[in-house]
Tab-separated table of C-alpha atoms in Angstrom:
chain	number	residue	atom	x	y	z
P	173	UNK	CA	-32.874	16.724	45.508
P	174	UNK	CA	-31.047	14.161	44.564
P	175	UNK	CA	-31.697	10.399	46.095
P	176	UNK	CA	-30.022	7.353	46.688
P	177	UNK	CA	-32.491	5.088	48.548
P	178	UNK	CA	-32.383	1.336	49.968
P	179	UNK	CA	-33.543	0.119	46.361
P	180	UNK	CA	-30.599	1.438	45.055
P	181	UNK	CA	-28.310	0.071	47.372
P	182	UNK	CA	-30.171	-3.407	47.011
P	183	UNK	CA	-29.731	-3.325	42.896
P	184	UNK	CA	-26.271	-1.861	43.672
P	185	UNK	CA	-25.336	-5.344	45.127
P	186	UNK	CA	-27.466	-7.426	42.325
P	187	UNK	CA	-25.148	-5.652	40.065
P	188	UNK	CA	-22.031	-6.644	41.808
P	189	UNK	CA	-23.145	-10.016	41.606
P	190	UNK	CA	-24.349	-10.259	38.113
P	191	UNK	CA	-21.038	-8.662	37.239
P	192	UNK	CA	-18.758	-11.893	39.085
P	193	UNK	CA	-21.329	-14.695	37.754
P	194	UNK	CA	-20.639	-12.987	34.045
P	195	UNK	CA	-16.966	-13.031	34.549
P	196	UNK	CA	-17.649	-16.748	35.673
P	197	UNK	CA	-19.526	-17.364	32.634
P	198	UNK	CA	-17.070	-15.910	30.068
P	199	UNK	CA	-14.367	-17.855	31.380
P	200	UNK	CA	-16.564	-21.138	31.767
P	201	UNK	CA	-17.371	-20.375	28.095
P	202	UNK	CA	-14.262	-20.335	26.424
P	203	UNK	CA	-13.258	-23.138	28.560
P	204	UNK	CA	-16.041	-25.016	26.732
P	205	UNK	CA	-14.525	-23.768	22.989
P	206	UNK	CA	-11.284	-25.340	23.997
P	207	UNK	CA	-12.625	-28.515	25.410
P	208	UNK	CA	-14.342	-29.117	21.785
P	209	UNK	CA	-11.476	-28.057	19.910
P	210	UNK	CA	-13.240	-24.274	18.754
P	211	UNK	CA	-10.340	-22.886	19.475
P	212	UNK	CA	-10.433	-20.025	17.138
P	213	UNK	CA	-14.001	-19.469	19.266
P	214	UNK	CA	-12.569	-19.881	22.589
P	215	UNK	CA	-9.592	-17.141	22.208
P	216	UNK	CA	-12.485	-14.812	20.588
P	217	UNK	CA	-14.475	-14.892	23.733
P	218	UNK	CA	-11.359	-14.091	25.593
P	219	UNK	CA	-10.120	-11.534	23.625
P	220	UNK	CA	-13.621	-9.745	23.980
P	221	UNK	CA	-13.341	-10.210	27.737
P	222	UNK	CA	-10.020	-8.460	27.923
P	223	UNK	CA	-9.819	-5.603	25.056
P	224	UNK	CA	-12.664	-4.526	27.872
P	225	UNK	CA	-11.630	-4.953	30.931
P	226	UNK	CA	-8.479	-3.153	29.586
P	227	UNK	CA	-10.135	-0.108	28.404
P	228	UNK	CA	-12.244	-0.038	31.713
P	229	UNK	CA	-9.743	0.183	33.494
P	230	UNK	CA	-7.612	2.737	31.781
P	231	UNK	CA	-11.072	4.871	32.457
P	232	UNK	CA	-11.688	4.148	36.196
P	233	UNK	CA	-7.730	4.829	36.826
P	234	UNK	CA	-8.017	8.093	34.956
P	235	UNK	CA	-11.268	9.430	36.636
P	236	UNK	CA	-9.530	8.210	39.861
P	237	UNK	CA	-6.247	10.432	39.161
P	238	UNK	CA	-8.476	13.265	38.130
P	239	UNK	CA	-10.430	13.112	41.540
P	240	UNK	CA	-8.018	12.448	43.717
P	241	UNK	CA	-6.029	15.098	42.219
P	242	UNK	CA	-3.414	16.547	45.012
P	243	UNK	CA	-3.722	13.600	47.599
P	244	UNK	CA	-1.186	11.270	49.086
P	245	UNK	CA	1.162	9.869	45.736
P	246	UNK	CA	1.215	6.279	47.655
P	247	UNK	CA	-2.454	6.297	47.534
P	248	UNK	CA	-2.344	6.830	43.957
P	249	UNK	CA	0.762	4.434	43.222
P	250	UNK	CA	-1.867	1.624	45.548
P	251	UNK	CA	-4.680	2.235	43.205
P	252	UNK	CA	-2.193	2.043	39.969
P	253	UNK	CA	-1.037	-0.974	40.804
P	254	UNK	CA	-5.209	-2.393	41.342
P	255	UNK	CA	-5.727	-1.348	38.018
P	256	UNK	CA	-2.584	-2.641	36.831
P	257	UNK	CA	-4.232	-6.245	37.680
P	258	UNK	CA	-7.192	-5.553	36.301
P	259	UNK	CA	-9.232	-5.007	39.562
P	260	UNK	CA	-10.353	-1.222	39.830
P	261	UNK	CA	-13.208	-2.235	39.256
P	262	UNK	CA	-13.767	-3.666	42.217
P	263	UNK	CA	-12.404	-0.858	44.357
P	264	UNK	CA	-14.960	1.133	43.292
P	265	UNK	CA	-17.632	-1.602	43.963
P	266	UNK	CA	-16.527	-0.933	47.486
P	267	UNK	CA	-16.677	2.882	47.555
P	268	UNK	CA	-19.868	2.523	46.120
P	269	UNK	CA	-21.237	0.036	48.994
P	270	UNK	CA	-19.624	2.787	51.688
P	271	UNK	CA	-21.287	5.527	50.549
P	272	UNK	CA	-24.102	3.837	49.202
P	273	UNK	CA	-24.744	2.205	52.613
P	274	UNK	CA	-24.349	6.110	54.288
P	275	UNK	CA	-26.822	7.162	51.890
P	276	UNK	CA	-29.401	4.898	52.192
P	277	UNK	CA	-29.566	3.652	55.608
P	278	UNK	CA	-26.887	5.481	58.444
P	279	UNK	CA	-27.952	9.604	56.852
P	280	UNK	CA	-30.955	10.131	58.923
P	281	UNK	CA	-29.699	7.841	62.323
P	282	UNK	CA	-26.783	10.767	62.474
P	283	UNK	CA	-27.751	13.668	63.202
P	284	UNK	CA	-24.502	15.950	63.136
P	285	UNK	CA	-23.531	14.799	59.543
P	286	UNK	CA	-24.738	17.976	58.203
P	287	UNK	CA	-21.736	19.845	60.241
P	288	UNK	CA	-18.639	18.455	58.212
P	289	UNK	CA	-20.803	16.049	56.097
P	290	UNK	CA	-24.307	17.384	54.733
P	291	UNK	CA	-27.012	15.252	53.606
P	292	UNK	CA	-26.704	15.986	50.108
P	293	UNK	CA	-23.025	15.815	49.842
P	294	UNK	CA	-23.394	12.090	51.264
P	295	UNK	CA	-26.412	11.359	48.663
P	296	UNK	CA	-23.830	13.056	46.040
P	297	UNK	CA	-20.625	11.140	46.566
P	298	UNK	CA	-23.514	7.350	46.740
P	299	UNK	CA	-24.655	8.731	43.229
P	300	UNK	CA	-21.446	10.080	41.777
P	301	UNK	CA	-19.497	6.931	42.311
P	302	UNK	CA	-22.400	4.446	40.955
P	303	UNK	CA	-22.867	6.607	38.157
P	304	UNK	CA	-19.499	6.194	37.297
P	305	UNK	CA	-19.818	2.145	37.968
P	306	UNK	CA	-22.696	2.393	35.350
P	307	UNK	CA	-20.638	4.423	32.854
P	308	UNK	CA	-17.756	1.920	32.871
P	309	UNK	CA	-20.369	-1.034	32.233
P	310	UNK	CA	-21.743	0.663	29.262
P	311	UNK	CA	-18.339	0.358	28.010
P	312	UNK	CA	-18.147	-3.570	29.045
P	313	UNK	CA	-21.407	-3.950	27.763
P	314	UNK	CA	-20.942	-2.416	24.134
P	315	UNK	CA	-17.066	-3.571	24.149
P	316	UNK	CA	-17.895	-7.187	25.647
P	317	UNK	CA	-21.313	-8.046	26.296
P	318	UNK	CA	-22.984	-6.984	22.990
P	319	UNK	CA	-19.807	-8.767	20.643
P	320	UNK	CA	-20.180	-12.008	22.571
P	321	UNK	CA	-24.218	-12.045	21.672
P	322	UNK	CA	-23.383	-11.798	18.139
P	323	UNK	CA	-20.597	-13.973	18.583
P	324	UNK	CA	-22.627	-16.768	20.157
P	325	UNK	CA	-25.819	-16.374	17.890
P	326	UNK	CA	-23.631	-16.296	14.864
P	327	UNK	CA	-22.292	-19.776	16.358
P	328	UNK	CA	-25.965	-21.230	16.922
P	329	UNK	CA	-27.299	-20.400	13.609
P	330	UNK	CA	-23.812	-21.092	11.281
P	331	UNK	CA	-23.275	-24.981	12.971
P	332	UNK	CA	-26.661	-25.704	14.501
P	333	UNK	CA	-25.054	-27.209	17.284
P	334	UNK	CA	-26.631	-25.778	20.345
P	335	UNK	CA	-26.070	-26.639	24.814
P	336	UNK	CA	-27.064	-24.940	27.709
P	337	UNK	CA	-23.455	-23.029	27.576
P	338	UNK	CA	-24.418	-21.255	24.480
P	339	UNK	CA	-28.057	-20.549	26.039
P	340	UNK	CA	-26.668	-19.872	29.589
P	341	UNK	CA	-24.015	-17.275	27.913
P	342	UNK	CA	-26.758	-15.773	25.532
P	343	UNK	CA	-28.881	-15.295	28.429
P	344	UNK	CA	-26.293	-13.658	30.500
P	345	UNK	CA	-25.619	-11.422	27.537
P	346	UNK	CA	-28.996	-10.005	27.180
P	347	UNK	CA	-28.986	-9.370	31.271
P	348	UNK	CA	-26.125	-7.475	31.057
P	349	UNK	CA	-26.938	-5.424	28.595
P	350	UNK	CA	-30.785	-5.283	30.067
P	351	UNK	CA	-29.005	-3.808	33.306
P	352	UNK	CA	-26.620	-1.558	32.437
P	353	UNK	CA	-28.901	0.362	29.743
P	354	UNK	CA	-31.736	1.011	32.646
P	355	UNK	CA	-28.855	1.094	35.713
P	356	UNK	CA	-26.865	3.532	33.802
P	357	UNK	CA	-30.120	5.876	32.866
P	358	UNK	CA	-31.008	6.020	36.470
P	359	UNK	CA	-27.762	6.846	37.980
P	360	UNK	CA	-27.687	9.775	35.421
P	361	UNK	CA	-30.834	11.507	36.424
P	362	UNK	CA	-29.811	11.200	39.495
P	363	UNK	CA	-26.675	12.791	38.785
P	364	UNK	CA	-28.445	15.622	36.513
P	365	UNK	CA	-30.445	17.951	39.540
P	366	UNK	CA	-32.931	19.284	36.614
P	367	UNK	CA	-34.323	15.593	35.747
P	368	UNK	CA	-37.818	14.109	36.549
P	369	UNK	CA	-37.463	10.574	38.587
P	370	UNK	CA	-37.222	7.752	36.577
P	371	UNK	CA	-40.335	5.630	37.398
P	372	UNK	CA	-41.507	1.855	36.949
P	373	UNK	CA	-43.336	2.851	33.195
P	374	UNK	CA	-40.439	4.782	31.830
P	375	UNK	CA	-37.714	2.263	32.649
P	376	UNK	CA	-39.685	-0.672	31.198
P	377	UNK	CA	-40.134	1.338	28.218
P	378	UNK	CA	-36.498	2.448	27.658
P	379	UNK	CA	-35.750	-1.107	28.306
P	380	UNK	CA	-37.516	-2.490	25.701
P	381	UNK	CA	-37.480	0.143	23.432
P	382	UNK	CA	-33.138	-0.444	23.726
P	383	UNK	CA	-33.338	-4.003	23.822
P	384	UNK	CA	-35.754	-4.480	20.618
P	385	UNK	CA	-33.823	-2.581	18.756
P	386	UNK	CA	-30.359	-3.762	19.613
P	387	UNK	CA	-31.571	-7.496	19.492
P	388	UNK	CA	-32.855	-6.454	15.601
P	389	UNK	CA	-29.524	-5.147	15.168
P	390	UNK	CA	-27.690	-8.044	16.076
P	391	UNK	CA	-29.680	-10.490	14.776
P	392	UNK	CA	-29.332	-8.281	11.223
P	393	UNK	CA	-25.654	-8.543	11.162
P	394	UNK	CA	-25.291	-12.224	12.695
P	395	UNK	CA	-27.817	-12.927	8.793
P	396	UNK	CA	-25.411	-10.840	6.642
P	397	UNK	CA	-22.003	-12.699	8.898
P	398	UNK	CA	-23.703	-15.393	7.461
P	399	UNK	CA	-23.978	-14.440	3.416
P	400	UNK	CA	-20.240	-13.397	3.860
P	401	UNK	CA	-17.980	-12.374	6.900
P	402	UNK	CA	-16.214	-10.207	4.840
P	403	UNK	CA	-18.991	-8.066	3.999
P	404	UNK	CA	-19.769	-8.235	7.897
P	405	UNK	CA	-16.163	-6.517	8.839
P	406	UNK	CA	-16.798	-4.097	6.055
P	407	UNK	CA	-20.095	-2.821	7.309
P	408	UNK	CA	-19.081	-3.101	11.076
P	409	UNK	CA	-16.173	-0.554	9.940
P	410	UNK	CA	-17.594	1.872	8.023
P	411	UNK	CA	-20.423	2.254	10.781
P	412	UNK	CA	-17.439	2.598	13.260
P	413	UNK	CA	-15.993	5.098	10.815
P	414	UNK	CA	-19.275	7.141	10.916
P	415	UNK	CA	-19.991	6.930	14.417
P	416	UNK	CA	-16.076	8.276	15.396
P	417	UNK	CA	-16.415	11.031	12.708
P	418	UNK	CA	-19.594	12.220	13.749
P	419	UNK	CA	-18.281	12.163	17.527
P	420	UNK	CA	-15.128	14.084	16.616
P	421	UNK	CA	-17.287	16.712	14.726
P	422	UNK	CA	-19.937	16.658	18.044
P	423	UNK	CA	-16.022	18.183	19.587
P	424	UNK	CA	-16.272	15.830	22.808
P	425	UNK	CA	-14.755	17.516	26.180
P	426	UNK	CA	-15.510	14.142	28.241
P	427	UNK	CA	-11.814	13.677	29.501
P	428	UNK	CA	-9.208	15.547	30.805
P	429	UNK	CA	-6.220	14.817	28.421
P	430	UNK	CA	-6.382	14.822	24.398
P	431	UNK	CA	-5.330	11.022	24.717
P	432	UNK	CA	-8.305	9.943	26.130
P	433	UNK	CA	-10.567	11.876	24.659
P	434	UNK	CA	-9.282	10.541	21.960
P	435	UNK	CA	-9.874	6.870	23.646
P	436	UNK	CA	-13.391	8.105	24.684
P	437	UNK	CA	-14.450	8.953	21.271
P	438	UNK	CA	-12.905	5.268	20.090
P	439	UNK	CA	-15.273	4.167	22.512
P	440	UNK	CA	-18.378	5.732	21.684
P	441	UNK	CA	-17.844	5.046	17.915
P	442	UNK	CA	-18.181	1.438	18.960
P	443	UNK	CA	-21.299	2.110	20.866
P	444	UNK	CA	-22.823	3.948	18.120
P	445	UNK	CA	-22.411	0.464	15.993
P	446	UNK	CA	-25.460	-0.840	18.183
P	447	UNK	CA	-27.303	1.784	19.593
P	448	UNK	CA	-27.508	5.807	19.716
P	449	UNK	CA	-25.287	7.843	22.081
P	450	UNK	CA	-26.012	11.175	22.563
P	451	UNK	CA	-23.050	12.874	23.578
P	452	UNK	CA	-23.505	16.729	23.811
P	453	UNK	CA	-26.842	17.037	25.843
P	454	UNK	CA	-28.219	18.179	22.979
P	455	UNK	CA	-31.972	17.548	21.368
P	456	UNK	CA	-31.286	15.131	18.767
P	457	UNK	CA	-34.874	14.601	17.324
P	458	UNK	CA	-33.036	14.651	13.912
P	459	UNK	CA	-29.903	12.517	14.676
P	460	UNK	CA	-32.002	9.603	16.341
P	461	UNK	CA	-34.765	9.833	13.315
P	462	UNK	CA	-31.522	8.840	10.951
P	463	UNK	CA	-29.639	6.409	12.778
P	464	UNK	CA	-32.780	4.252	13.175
P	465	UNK	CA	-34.129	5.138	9.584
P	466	UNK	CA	-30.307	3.829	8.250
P	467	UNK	CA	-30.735	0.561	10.384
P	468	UNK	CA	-34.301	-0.243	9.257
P	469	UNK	CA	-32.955	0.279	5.730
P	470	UNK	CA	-29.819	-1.737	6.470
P	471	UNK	CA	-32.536	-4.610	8.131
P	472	UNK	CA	-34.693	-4.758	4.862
P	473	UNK	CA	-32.067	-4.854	2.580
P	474	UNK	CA	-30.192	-7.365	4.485
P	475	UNK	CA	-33.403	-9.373	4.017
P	476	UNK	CA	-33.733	-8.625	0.594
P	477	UNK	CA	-30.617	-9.868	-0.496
P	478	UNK	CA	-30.751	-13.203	1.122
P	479	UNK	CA	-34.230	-13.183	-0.640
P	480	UNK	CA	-32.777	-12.619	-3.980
P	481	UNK	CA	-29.383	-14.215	-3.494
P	482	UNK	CA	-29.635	-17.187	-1.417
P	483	UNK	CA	-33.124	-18.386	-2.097
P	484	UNK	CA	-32.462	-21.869	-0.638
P	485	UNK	CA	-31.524	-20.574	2.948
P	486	UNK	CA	-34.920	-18.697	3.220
P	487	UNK	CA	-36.882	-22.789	3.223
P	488	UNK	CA	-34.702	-23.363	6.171
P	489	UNK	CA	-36.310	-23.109	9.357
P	490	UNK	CA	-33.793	-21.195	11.773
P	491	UNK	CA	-33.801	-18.456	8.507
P	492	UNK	CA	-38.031	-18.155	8.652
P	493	UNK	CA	-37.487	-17.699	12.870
P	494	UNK	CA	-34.377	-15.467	12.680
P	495	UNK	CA	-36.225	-12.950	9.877
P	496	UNK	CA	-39.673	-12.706	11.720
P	497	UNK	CA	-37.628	-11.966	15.233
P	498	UNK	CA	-35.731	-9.184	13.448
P	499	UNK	CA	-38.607	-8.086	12.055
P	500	UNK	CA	-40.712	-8.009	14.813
P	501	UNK	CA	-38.231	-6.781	17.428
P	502	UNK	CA	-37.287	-4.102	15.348
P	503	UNK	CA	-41.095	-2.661	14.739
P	504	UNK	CA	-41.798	-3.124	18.230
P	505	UNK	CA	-38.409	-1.510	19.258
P	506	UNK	CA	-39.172	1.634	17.252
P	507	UNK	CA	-42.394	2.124	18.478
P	508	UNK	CA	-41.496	1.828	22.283
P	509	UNK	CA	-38.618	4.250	21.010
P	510	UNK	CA	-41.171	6.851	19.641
P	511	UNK	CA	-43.598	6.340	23.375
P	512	UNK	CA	-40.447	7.272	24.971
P	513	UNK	CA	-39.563	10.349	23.609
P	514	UNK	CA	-43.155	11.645	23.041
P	515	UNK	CA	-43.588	10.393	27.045
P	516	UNK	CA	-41.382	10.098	29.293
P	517	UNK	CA	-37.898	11.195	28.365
P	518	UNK	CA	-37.191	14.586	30.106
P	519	UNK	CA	-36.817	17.910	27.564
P	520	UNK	CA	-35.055	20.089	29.993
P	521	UNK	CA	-31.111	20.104	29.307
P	522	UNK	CA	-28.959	20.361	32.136
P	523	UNK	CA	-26.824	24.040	32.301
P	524	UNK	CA	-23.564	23.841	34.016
P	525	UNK	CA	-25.032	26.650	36.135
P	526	UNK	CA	-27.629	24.736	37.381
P	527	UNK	CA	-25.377	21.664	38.145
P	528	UNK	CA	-22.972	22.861	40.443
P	529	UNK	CA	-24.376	22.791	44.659
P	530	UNK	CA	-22.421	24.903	47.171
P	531	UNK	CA	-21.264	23.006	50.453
P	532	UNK	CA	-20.930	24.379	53.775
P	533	UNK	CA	-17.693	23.174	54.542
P	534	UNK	CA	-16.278	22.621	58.436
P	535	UNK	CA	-14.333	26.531	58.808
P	536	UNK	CA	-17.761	28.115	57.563
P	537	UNK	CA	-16.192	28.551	54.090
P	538	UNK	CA	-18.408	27.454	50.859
P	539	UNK	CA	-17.107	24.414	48.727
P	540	UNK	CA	-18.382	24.425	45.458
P	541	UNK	CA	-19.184	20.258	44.515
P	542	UNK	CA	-17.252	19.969	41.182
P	543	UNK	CA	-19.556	19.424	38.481
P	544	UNK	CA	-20.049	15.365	37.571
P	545	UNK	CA	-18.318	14.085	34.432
P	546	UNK	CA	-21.553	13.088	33.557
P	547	UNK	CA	-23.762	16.370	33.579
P	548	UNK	CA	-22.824	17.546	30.875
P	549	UNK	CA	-24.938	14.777	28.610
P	550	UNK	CA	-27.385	12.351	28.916
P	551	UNK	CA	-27.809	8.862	27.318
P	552	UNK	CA	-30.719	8.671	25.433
């Protein structure tokens, strides 16, 4: 059965904090921009920060109109208006410490919470609720985090000029997408009942098998940004383009209304830029061999351009130290990629019949526990 433990609850809080210091250190960033006159730099940053806190919020309203489907209207007008400033995200924070703190440390001192609260409807409504924390910061972290990295490693390597902001917000960068990749995969096996525990091994594997291979990515398009921004947009679009064609053709049922599935798919297209999505639950053996076949390609010709093309940027220095960690991260990714899937990443699919756990509820009657938005697919 499902789990949420004192661990949990302690990374729970980490997360709360990493996600105020990184607010902090966006803001202190672009601050910096304008100070130095980077204007153009400074609104960039900003405009990263809110295209996603804007789309994060649209979610977390949504999924909190969907659940609370039938209650009071003033609650729901309250919560509106939370969102409406751009601070749902923080209301759930604080569901997610109350029933996170039930979970993991006031279940087993209470011994009549099984009458009109049972133990795994508790654990359920800890791990719902963070999984849907986690599922909004993939969003921040593919519509925020990830564009800022590029942005600020584009910066380092186009002008040279380098301070502890650019470091301190780099850093910060690579934490928050470190997090939310391993947070996010344990809240969903948590959430899917037919999963193995995610263990010490297989989390530091994921991790680096996601972060090698992102940080290649990344460091691939900051060299081609470089040759010609143009070119950059180009390539950044058509991937887009692929990535929301092949998720229209996957025919997504993630959301409630066609609008934001719509949104959703938007979304994932932009996630599918840096790193594979699965989206369907399905065994995509296939899929993944491609998408990381077309970025190694995309990675050596990159290199092979600026080989043939611009000759005198490969004597530079930062060029030698930029094309070895691209190279390096990206071999190392894909072979921490390939000891995941042949080791640790569960085969078993979860069935919608197998997802849904029957309550006793208070008149003796059975509740069924609606089925999570989020067991219907898995992140691989």
């Amino acid at each position: 059965m499902m789990k949420f433990t004192k661990q949990n609850f302690i990374f729970l809080v980490g997360g709360i904090i990493i996600y105020v210091v990184d607010i902090g250190v966006d803001f202190w960033v672009a601050i910096k921009y304008f100070c130095q006159g980077q204007y153009c730099w400074g609104i960039l940053i900003l405009c990263f920060r809110g295209l996603s806190s804007l789309i994060t919020q649209v979610f977390s309203y949504e999924w909190f109109k969907n659940d609370w489907e039938g209650t009071d209207t003033g609650k729901r007008k309250w919560i509106f208006l939370v969102h409406l400033f751009q601070c749902g995200i923080f209301i759930r924070y604080w569901f997610a410490l109350k029933y996170g703190c039930q979970a993991a440390f006031k279940q087993k001192s209470r011994r009549d919470t099984s009458e009109t609260d049972p133990p795994n409807f508790i654990q359920k409504q800890a791990v719902d609720v963070v999984t849907d924390i986690n599922m909004l910061r993939v969003f921040k972290t593919f519509l925020e985090t990830t564009p800022q990295l590029f942005v600020q490693i584009y910066i380092l390597m186009e002008h040279g000029k380098n301070n502890f902001c650019q470091y301190a917000a780099i850093i910060m960068s690579f934490c928050g997408i470190s997090f939310s990749m391993v947070d996010y995969q344990i809240s969903l096996r948590k959430s899917l009942p037919d999963k193995d525990e995610f263990h010490v091994l297989p989390k530091l594997v994921y991790l680096l098998y996601k972060l090698l291979t992102i940080t290649s990515w990344i460091l691939s398009i900051s060299l081609i940004t470089l040759l010609s921004v143009r070119s950059s947009v180009i390539l950044l679009i058509f991937l887009w383009i692929c990535g929301f064609t092949w998720t229209l053709k996957q025919h997504t049922t993630f959301c409630k209304s066609k609008k934001m599935e719509h949104l959703y798919r938007t979304v994932v297209g932009i996630i599918l830029i840096f790193t594979f999505f699965n989206i369907k639950g399905r065994k995509t053996k296939v899929c993944i061999s491609i998408y990381y076949a077309t970025h190694t390609v995309v990675t050596l010709g990159i290199l092979f351009v600026y080989m043939f093309w611009k000759p005198s940027i490969i004597k530079q220095i930062h060029f030698t130290i930029v094309s070895i960690l691209t190279i390096l991260s990206l071999v190392l990714g894909v072979i921490f990629l390939v000891v995941y899937y042949r080791h640790f990443h569960p085969t078993a699919y979860c069935r919608p019949q197998a997802c849904s756990d029957e309550v006793d509820g208070e008149a003796g009657q059975k509740d069924i526990v609606k089925i999570g938005r989020f067991q219907n697919f898995i992140m691989q």
